[in-house]
Amino acid sequence: DSGVTQTPKHLITATGQRVTLRCSPRSGDLSVYWYQQSLDQGLQFLIQYYNGEERAKGNILERFSAQQFPDLHSELNLSSLELGDSALYFCASSPRLAGGLYNEQFFGPGTRLTVL
Amino acid sequence: GENVGLHLPTLSVQEGDNSIINCAYSNSASDYFIWYKQESGKGPQFIIDIRSNMDKRQGQRVTVLLNKTVKHLSLQIAATQPGDSAVYFCAENRNMRFGAGTRLTVKP
């Protein structure tokens, strides 16, 4: 158990809909990262927050957005969903900013999103 | 663009043999690398890391080698066990980029 929790575990929805994925980082970790993992694909970095502020953006679509709240939990919002958005979405946390040494990330169990 | 990638998508070894998983990177500024293991249905899990001022680091049954000259690192697993079957990713710290992953299958 990494200490990172994600809800829901599974989510099935229809095209055009909007969903919110939730992540609670490890106690004390200030950085939260979101990743997308499609079938047989590697992890694609989406976005990172550090202590409530956006710090880095990766391959995140404009239909997607995220935020980190004062209690450090984070939400990833996916809107106007398409079939291709079906994937595993992982949240990870780290005590430090990215780019520094010892930036080990602790991953949650993921949310499996299925868009029908 | 910058890239972190893996040479082989799959690797099958016999139980008890040693496994070697390779990874290439292109960002010369990367100074910290991590290997993760991802078992089916789970999130990636930290295995071992290495800083760029080192060329070798050993853990329990695992060794990571870093060759900065050719921008290559490898993960060696000694006496591979069925429980080692998973997808292995390398990652670098600068851009949160992960390799595509190598699926290791251990045959009993």
PDB file of C-alpha atoms in Angstrom:
ATOM      1  CA  ASP A   1       0.000   0.000   0.000  1.00  0.00           C
ATOM      2  CA  SER A   2       1.602   3.242  -1.192  1.00  0.00           C
ATOM      3  CA  GLY A   3      -0.507   5.488   1.006  1.00  0.00           C
ATOM      4  CA  VAL A   4      -2.032   7.198  -2.026  1.00  0.00           C
ATOM      5  CA  THR A   5      -5.752   6.666  -2.452  1.00  0.00           C
ATOM      6  CA  GLN A   6      -7.843   7.143  -5.553  1.00  0.00           C
ATOM      7  CA  THR A   7     -11.582   7.054  -6.025  1.00  0.00           C
ATOM      8  CA  PRO A   8     -13.506   5.672  -7.702  1.00  0.00           C
ATOM      9  CA  LYS A   9     -11.767   2.456  -8.612  1.00  0.00           C
ATOM     10  CA  HIS A  10     -13.881   1.960 -11.699  1.00  0.00           C
ATOM     11  CA  LEU A  11     -15.963   4.401 -13.684  1.00  0.00           C
ATOM     12  CA  ILE A  12     -18.148   3.686 -16.678  1.00  0.00           C
ATOM     13  CA  THR A  13     -19.724   6.549 -18.538  1.00  0.00           C
ATOM     14  CA  ALA A  14     -20.900   7.620 -21.968  1.00  0.00           C
ATOM     15  CA  THR A  15     -19.338   9.813 -24.617  1.00  0.00           C
ATOM     16  CA  GLY A  16     -19.880  13.494 -24.077  1.00  0.00           C
ATOM     17  CA  GLN A  17     -20.136  13.151 -20.328  1.00  0.00           C
ATOM     18  CA  ARG A  18     -17.973  14.697 -17.612  1.00  0.00           C
ATOM     19  CA  VAL A  19     -16.321  12.867 -14.732  1.00  0.00           C
ATOM     20  CA  THR A  20     -14.181  13.753 -11.744  1.00  0.00           C
ATOM     21  CA  LEU A  21     -11.428  11.547 -10.410  1.00  0.00           C
ATOM     22  CA  ARG A  22     -10.169  12.065  -6.900  1.00  0.00           C
ATOM     23  CA  CYS A  23      -6.759  11.532  -5.334  1.00  0.00           C
ATOM     24  CA  SER A  24      -5.522  11.788  -1.779  1.00  0.00           C
ATOM     25  CA  PRO A  25      -1.731  11.926  -1.544  1.00  0.00           C
ATOM     26  CA  ARG A  26       0.409  10.341   1.129  1.00  0.00           C
ATOM     27  CA  SER A  27       0.362  12.212   4.378  1.00  0.00           C
ATOM     28  CA  GLY A  28       2.781  15.118   4.128  1.00  0.00           C
ATOM     29  CA  ASP A  29       3.383  14.895   0.377  1.00  0.00           C
ATOM     30  CA  LEU A  30       2.963  18.233  -1.343  1.00  0.00           C
ATOM     31  CA  SER A  31       3.303  17.181  -4.978  1.00  0.00           C
ATOM     32  CA  VAL A  32       0.546  15.414  -6.857  1.00  0.00           C
ATOM     33  CA  TYR A  33       0.895  14.074 -10.382  1.00  0.00           C
ATOM     34  CA  TRP A  34      -1.701  12.733 -12.767  1.00  0.00           C
ATOM     35  CA  TYR A  35      -0.945  10.148 -15.438  1.00  0.00           C
ATOM     36  CA  GLN A  36      -2.934   8.413 -18.133  1.00  0.00           C
ATOM     37  CA  GLN A  37      -2.167   4.837 -19.108  1.00  0.00           C
ATOM     38  CA  SER A  38      -3.951   3.445 -22.127  1.00  0.00           C
ATOM     39  CA  LEU A  39      -3.985  -0.244 -23.011  1.00  0.00           C
ATOM     40  CA  ASP A  40      -0.443  -1.422 -23.719  1.00  0.00           C
ATOM     41  CA  GLN A  41       0.832   2.132 -23.466  1.00  0.00           C
ATOM     42  CA  GLY A  42       3.265   3.658 -21.096  1.00  0.00           C
ATOM     43  CA  LEU A  43       2.441   6.247 -18.549  1.00  0.00           C
ATOM     44  CA  GLN A  44       1.686   9.630 -20.049  1.00  0.00           C
ATOM     45  CA  PHE A  45       2.239  12.512 -17.699  1.00  0.00           C
ATOM     46  CA  LEU A  46      -0.714  14.886 -17.609  1.00  0.00           C
ATOM     47  CA  ILE A  47      -0.161  17.508 -14.947  1.00  0.00           C
ATOM     48  CA  GLN A  48       1.521  18.206 -11.642  1.00  0.00           C
ATOM     49  CA  TYR A  49       0.532  20.315  -8.656  1.00  0.00           C
ATOM     50  CA  TYR A  50       2.674  21.367  -5.773  1.00  0.00           C
ATOM     51  CA  ASN A  51       1.092  22.722  -2.626  1.00  0.00           C
ATOM     52  CA  GLY A  52      -1.981  23.891  -4.509  1.00  0.00           C
ATOM     53  CA  GLU A  53      -0.229  25.440  -7.476  1.00  0.00           C
ATOM     54  CA  GLU A  54       0.102  24.024 -10.957  1.00  0.00           C
ATOM     55  CA  ARG A  55       3.790  23.316 -11.565  1.00  0.00           C
ATOM     56  CA  ALA A  56       4.101  21.328 -14.755  1.00  0.00           C
ATOM     57  CA  LYS A  57       1.954  20.298 -17.670  1.00  0.00           C
ATOM     58  CA  GLY A  58       2.424  17.324 -19.883  1.00  0.00           C
ATOM     59  CA  ASN A  59       0.175  15.888 -22.560  1.00  0.00           C
ATOM     60  CA  ILE A  60      -3.041  17.073 -21.031  1.00  0.00           C
ATOM     61  CA  LEU A  61      -5.942  17.815 -23.342  1.00  0.00           C
ATOM     62  CA  GLU A  62      -7.857  21.057 -23.081  1.00  0.00           C
ATOM     63  CA  ARG A  63     -10.939  19.013 -22.168  1.00  0.00           C
ATOM     64  CA  PHE A  64      -9.112  17.902 -19.036  1.00  0.00           C
ATOM     65  CA  SER A  65      -8.371  20.008 -15.997  1.00  0.00           C
ATOM     66  CA  ALA A  66      -7.165  19.453 -12.485  1.00  0.00           C
ATOM     67  CA  GLN A  67      -6.780  21.209  -9.202  1.00  0.00           C
ATOM     68  CA  GLN A  68      -5.237  20.658  -5.809  1.00  0.00           C
ATOM     69  CA  PHE A  69      -7.128  21.774  -2.759  1.00  0.00           C
ATOM     70  CA  PRO A  70      -5.848  23.267   0.520  1.00  0.00           C
ATOM     71  CA  ASP A  71      -5.993  19.851   2.166  1.00  0.00           C
ATOM     72  CA  LEU A  72      -3.716  18.677  -0.697  1.00  0.00           C
ATOM     73  CA  HIS A  73      -6.146  16.253  -2.249  1.00  0.00           C
ATOM     74  CA  SER A  74      -6.486  16.634  -5.991  1.00  0.00           C
ATOM     75  CA  GLU A  75      -9.189  16.162  -8.583  1.00  0.00           C
ATOM     76  CA  LEU A  76      -8.872  15.479 -12.285  1.00  0.00           C
ATOM     77  CA  ASN A  77     -11.837  16.600 -14.339  1.00  0.00           C
ATOM     78  CA  LEU A  78     -12.430  15.021 -17.728  1.00  0.00           C
ATOM     79  CA  SER A  79     -15.124  16.536 -19.909  1.00  0.00           C
ATOM     80  CA  SER A  80     -16.689  15.917 -23.316  1.00  0.00           C
ATOM     81  CA  LEU A  81     -15.461  12.386 -22.992  1.00  0.00           C
ATOM     82  CA  GLU A  82     -14.517  10.415 -26.063  1.00  0.00           C
ATOM     83  CA  LEU A  83     -14.033   6.699 -26.570  1.00  0.00           C
ATOM     84  CA  GLY A  84     -10.292   7.240 -26.699  1.00  0.00           C
ATOM     85  CA  ASP A  85     -10.281   8.609 -23.180  1.00  0.00           C
ATOM     86  CA  SER A  86     -10.860   5.114 -21.845  1.00  0.00           C
ATOM     87  CA  ALA A  87      -7.749   4.363 -19.810  1.00  0.00           C
ATOM     88  CA  LEU A  88      -6.275   3.906 -16.384  1.00  0.00           C
ATOM     89  CA  TYR A  89      -5.686   7.189 -14.631  1.00  0.00           C
ATOM     90  CA  PHE A  90      -3.037   7.183 -11.956  1.00  0.00           C
ATOM     91  CA  CYS A  91      -2.309   9.706  -9.322  1.00  0.00           C
ATOM     92  CA  ALA A  92       1.094   9.828  -7.660  1.00  0.00           C
ATOM     93  CA  SER A  93       2.473  11.912  -4.849  1.00  0.00           C
ATOM     94  CA  SER A  94       5.914  12.987  -3.804  1.00  0.00           C
ATOM     95  CA  PRO A  95       7.211  15.121  -0.970  1.00  0.00           C
ATOM     96  CA  ARG A  96       9.196  17.293  -3.370  1.00  0.00           C
ATOM     97  CA  LEU A  97       8.944  19.265  -6.540  1.00  0.00           C
ATOM     98  CA  ALA A  98       9.737  17.497  -9.765  1.00  0.00           C
ATOM     99  CA  GLY A  99      13.135  18.101 -11.242  1.00  0.00           C
ATOM    100  CA  GLY A 100      14.904  17.634  -7.971  1.00  0.00           C
ATOM    101  CA  LEU A 101      16.780  14.629  -6.780  1.00  0.00           C
ATOM    102  CA  TYR A 102      15.106  11.798  -4.957  1.00  0.00           C
ATOM    103  CA  ASN A 103      11.837  12.523  -6.657  1.00  0.00           C
ATOM    104  CA  GLU A 104      10.419   9.103  -6.038  1.00  0.00           C
ATOM    105  CA  GLN A 105       6.721   9.062  -6.739  1.00  0.00           C
ATOM    106  CA  PHE A 106       4.237   6.932  -4.865  1.00  0.00           C
ATOM    107  CA  PHE A 107       1.412   5.758  -7.058  1.00  0.00           C
ATOM    108  CA  GLY A 108      -2.166   5.128  -6.182  1.00  0.00           C
ATOM    109  CA  PRO A 109      -4.069   2.056  -7.410  1.00  0.00           C
ATOM    110  CA  GLY A 110      -5.577   3.976 -10.307  1.00  0.00           C
ATOM    111  CA  THR A 111      -9.068   4.661 -11.626  1.00  0.00           C
ATOM    112  CA  ARG A 112     -10.171   2.643 -14.616  1.00  0.00           C
ATOM    113  CA  LEU A 113     -12.317   4.818 -16.852  1.00  0.00           C
ATOM    114  CA  THR A 114     -14.433   3.219 -19.529  1.00  0.00           C
ATOM    115  CA  VAL A 115     -16.197   5.467 -22.006  1.00  0.00           C
ATOM    116  CA  LEU A 116     -18.963   3.741 -23.959  1.00  0.00           C
TER     117      LEU A 116
ATOM    118  CA  GLY B   1      11.923  15.864 -28.453  1.00  0.00           C
ATOM    119  CA  GLU B   2      13.098  14.378 -25.200  1.00  0.00           C
ATOM    120  CA  ASN B   3      12.467  10.720 -24.867  1.00  0.00           C
ATOM    121  CA  VAL B   4      12.814   7.927 -22.419  1.00  0.00           C
ATOM    122  CA  GLY B   5      12.327   4.578 -24.037  1.00  0.00           C
ATOM    123  CA  LEU B   6      12.891   0.884 -23.687  1.00  0.00           C
ATOM    124  CA  HIS B   7      14.703  -1.344 -26.130  1.00  0.00           C
ATOM    125  CA  LEU B   8      12.483  -4.412 -25.802  1.00  0.00           C
ATOM    126  CA  PRO B   9       8.768  -4.578 -25.142  1.00  0.00           C
ATOM    127  CA  THR B  10       8.823  -8.142 -23.764  1.00  0.00           C
ATOM    128  CA  LEU B  11      11.291 -10.363 -21.999  1.00  0.00           C
ATOM    129  CA  SER B  12      10.770 -13.981 -21.039  1.00  0.00           C
ATOM    130  CA  VAL B  13      13.181 -15.731 -18.696  1.00  0.00           C
ATOM    131  CA  GLN B  14      13.385 -18.982 -16.818  1.00  0.00           C
ATOM    132  CA  GLU B  15      12.937 -18.930 -13.080  1.00  0.00           C
ATOM    133  CA  GLY B  16      16.323 -18.611 -11.446  1.00  0.00           C
ATOM    134  CA  ASP B  17      17.968 -16.897 -14.393  1.00  0.00           C
ATOM    135  CA  ASN B  18      19.125 -13.301 -14.358  1.00  0.00           C
ATOM    136  CA  SER B  19      17.076 -10.661 -16.192  1.00  0.00           C
ATOM    137  CA  ILE B  20      18.338  -7.506 -17.846  1.00  0.00           C
ATOM    138  CA  ILE B  21      15.963  -4.742 -18.862  1.00  0.00           C
ATOM    139  CA  ASN B  22      17.324  -1.820 -20.831  1.00  0.00           C
ATOM    140  CA  CYS B  23      16.334   1.810 -21.145  1.00  0.00           C
ATOM    141  CA  ALA B  24      17.603   4.732 -23.221  1.00  0.00           C
ATOM    142  CA  TYR B  25      17.153   8.403 -22.555  1.00  0.00           C
ATOM    143  CA  SER B  26      17.935  11.486 -24.566  1.00  0.00           C
ATOM    144  CA  ASN B  27      17.917  14.361 -22.083  1.00  0.00           C
ATOM    145  CA  SER B  28      21.528  15.028 -21.085  1.00  0.00           C
ATOM    146  CA  ALA B  29      20.279  17.156 -18.195  1.00  0.00           C
ATOM    147  CA  SER B  30      18.570  14.203 -16.535  1.00  0.00           C
ATOM    148  CA  ASP B  31      20.388  13.540 -13.302  1.00  0.00           C
ATOM    149  CA  TYR B  32      18.163  11.101 -11.514  1.00  0.00           C
ATOM    150  CA  PHE B  33      16.554   7.919 -12.733  1.00  0.00           C
ATOM    151  CA  ILE B  34      14.079   5.530 -11.213  1.00  0.00           C
ATOM    152  CA  TRP B  35      12.957   2.047 -12.081  1.00  0.00           C
ATOM    153  CA  TYR B  36       9.366   1.130 -11.357  1.00  0.00           C
ATOM    154  CA  LYS B  37       7.599  -2.202 -11.362  1.00  0.00           C
ATOM    155  CA  GLN B  38       3.940  -2.440 -12.292  1.00  0.00           C
ATOM    156  CA  GLU B  39       2.077  -5.623 -11.558  1.00  0.00           C
ATOM    157  CA  SER B  40      -1.182  -6.378 -13.275  1.00  0.00           C
ATOM    158  CA  GLY B  41      -4.004  -4.235 -11.934  1.00  0.00           C
ATOM    159  CA  LYS B  42      -1.760  -2.125  -9.727  1.00  0.00           C
ATOM    160  CA  GLY B  43       0.012   1.187  -9.857  1.00  0.00           C
ATOM    161  CA  PRO B  44       3.757   1.423 -10.478  1.00  0.00           C
ATOM    162  CA  GLN B  45       5.957   0.711  -7.501  1.00  0.00           C
ATOM    163  CA  PHE B  46       9.451   2.083  -6.851  1.00  0.00           C
ATOM    164  CA  ILE B  47      12.241  -0.474  -7.196  1.00  0.00           C
ATOM    165  CA  ILE B  48      15.523   1.390  -7.237  1.00  0.00           C
ATOM    166  CA  ASP B  49      16.948   4.753  -8.192  1.00  0.00           C
ATOM    167  CA  ILE B  50      20.297   6.118  -9.272  1.00  0.00           C
ATOM    168  CA  ARG B  51      21.840   9.549  -9.435  1.00  0.00           C
ATOM    169  CA  SER B  52      23.905  10.673 -12.384  1.00  0.00           C
ATOM    170  CA  ASN B  53      27.070  10.874 -10.277  1.00  0.00           C
ATOM    171  CA  MET B  54      26.917   7.102  -9.906  1.00  0.00           C
ATOM    172  CA  ASP B  55      27.281   4.396 -12.516  1.00  0.00           C
ATOM    173  CA  LYS B  56      26.024   1.502 -10.442  1.00  0.00           C
ATOM    174  CA  ARG B  57      23.687   0.963  -7.556  1.00  0.00           C
ATOM    175  CA  GLN B  58      22.639  -2.276  -5.928  1.00  0.00           C
ATOM    176  CA  GLY B  59      19.562  -3.248  -4.034  1.00  0.00           C
ATOM    177  CA  GLN B  60      18.131  -6.536  -2.961  1.00  0.00           C
ATOM    178  CA  ARG B  61      18.509  -8.779  -6.040  1.00  0.00           C
ATOM    179  CA  VAL B  62      18.451  -5.712  -8.287  1.00  0.00           C
ATOM    180  CA  THR B  63      21.243  -3.652  -9.774  1.00  0.00           C
ATOM    181  CA  VAL B  64      20.909  -0.543 -11.887  1.00  0.00           C
ATOM    182  CA  LEU B  65      23.716   0.474 -14.230  1.00  0.00           C
ATOM    183  CA  LEU B  66      23.958   3.925 -15.732  1.00  0.00           C
ATOM    184  CA  ASN B  67      26.074   4.793 -18.737  1.00  0.00           C
ATOM    185  CA  LYS B  68      25.900   8.542 -19.224  1.00  0.00           C
ATOM    186  CA  THR B  69      28.136   8.449 -22.269  1.00  0.00           C
ATOM    187  CA  VAL B  70      25.550   6.596 -24.310  1.00  0.00           C
ATOM    188  CA  LYS B  71      22.550   7.695 -22.221  1.00  0.00           C
ATOM    189  CA  HIS B  72      21.597   4.185 -21.280  1.00  0.00           C
ATOM    190  CA  LEU B  73      20.564   2.472 -18.102  1.00  0.00           C
ATOM    191  CA  SER B  74      19.726  -1.090 -17.289  1.00  0.00           C
ATOM    192  CA  LEU B  75      17.995  -2.991 -14.541  1.00  0.00           C
ATOM    193  CA  GLN B  76      19.419  -6.357 -13.633  1.00  0.00           C
ATOM    194  CA  ILE B  77      17.360  -8.772 -11.576  1.00  0.00           C
ATOM    195  CA  ALA B  78      19.256 -11.680 -10.094  1.00  0.00           C
ATOM    196  CA  ALA B  79      17.706 -15.118  -9.668  1.00  0.00           C
ATOM    197  CA  THR B  80      14.434 -14.015 -11.225  1.00  0.00           C
ATOM    198  CA  GLN B  81      11.338 -15.319  -9.494  1.00  0.00           C
ATOM    199  CA  PRO B  82       7.739 -15.729 -10.679  1.00  0.00           C
ATOM    200  CA  GLY B  83       6.819 -12.792  -8.468  1.00  0.00           C
ATOM    201  CA  ASP B  84       9.062 -10.596 -10.590  1.00  0.00           C
ATOM    202  CA  SER B  85       6.676 -10.962 -13.524  1.00  0.00           C
ATOM    203  CA  ALA B  86       5.468  -7.448 -14.247  1.00  0.00           C
ATOM    204  CA  VAL B  87       5.989  -4.454 -16.501  1.00  0.00           C
ATOM    205  CA  TYR B  88       9.107  -2.482 -15.691  1.00  0.00           C
ATOM    206  CA  PHE B  89       9.424   1.235 -16.448  1.00  0.00           C
ATOM    207  CA  CYS B  90      12.377   3.538 -16.309  1.00  0.00           C
ATOM    208  CA  ALA B  91      11.756   7.192 -15.561  1.00  0.00           C
ATOM    209  CA  GLU B  92      13.819  10.342 -15.426  1.00  0.00           C
ATOM    210  CA  ASN B  93      13.219  13.180 -13.054  1.00  0.00           C
ATOM    211  CA  ARG B  94      13.336  16.207 -15.328  1.00  0.00           C
ATOM    212  CA  ASN B  95      10.156  15.789 -17.301  1.00  0.00           C
ATOM    213  CA  MET B  96       8.278  12.984 -15.553  1.00  0.00           C
ATOM    214  CA  ARG B  97       8.768  10.876 -18.620  1.00  0.00           C
ATOM    215  CA  PHE B  98       8.411   7.150 -18.433  1.00  0.00           C
ATOM    216  CA  GLY B  99       9.541   4.565 -20.917  1.00  0.00           C
ATOM    217  CA  ALA B 100       6.917   2.456 -22.653  1.00  0.00           C
ATOM    218  CA  GLY B 101       7.684  -0.452 -20.357  1.00  0.00           C
ATOM    219  CA  THR B 102       9.105  -3.941 -20.724  1.00  0.00           C
ATOM    220  CA  ARG B 103       6.900  -6.861 -19.796  1.00  0.00           C
ATOM    221  CA  LEU B 104       8.924  -9.451 -17.925  1.00  0.00           C
ATOM    222  CA  THR B 105       7.517 -12.977 -17.850  1.00  0.00           C
ATOM    223  CA  VAL B 106       9.154 -15.557 -15.624  1.00  0.00           C
ATOM    224  CA  LYS B 107       8.625 -19.160 -16.604  1.00  0.00           C
ATOM    225  CA  PRO B 108       8.633 -21.699 -13.763  1.00  0.00           C
TER     226      PRO B 108
END
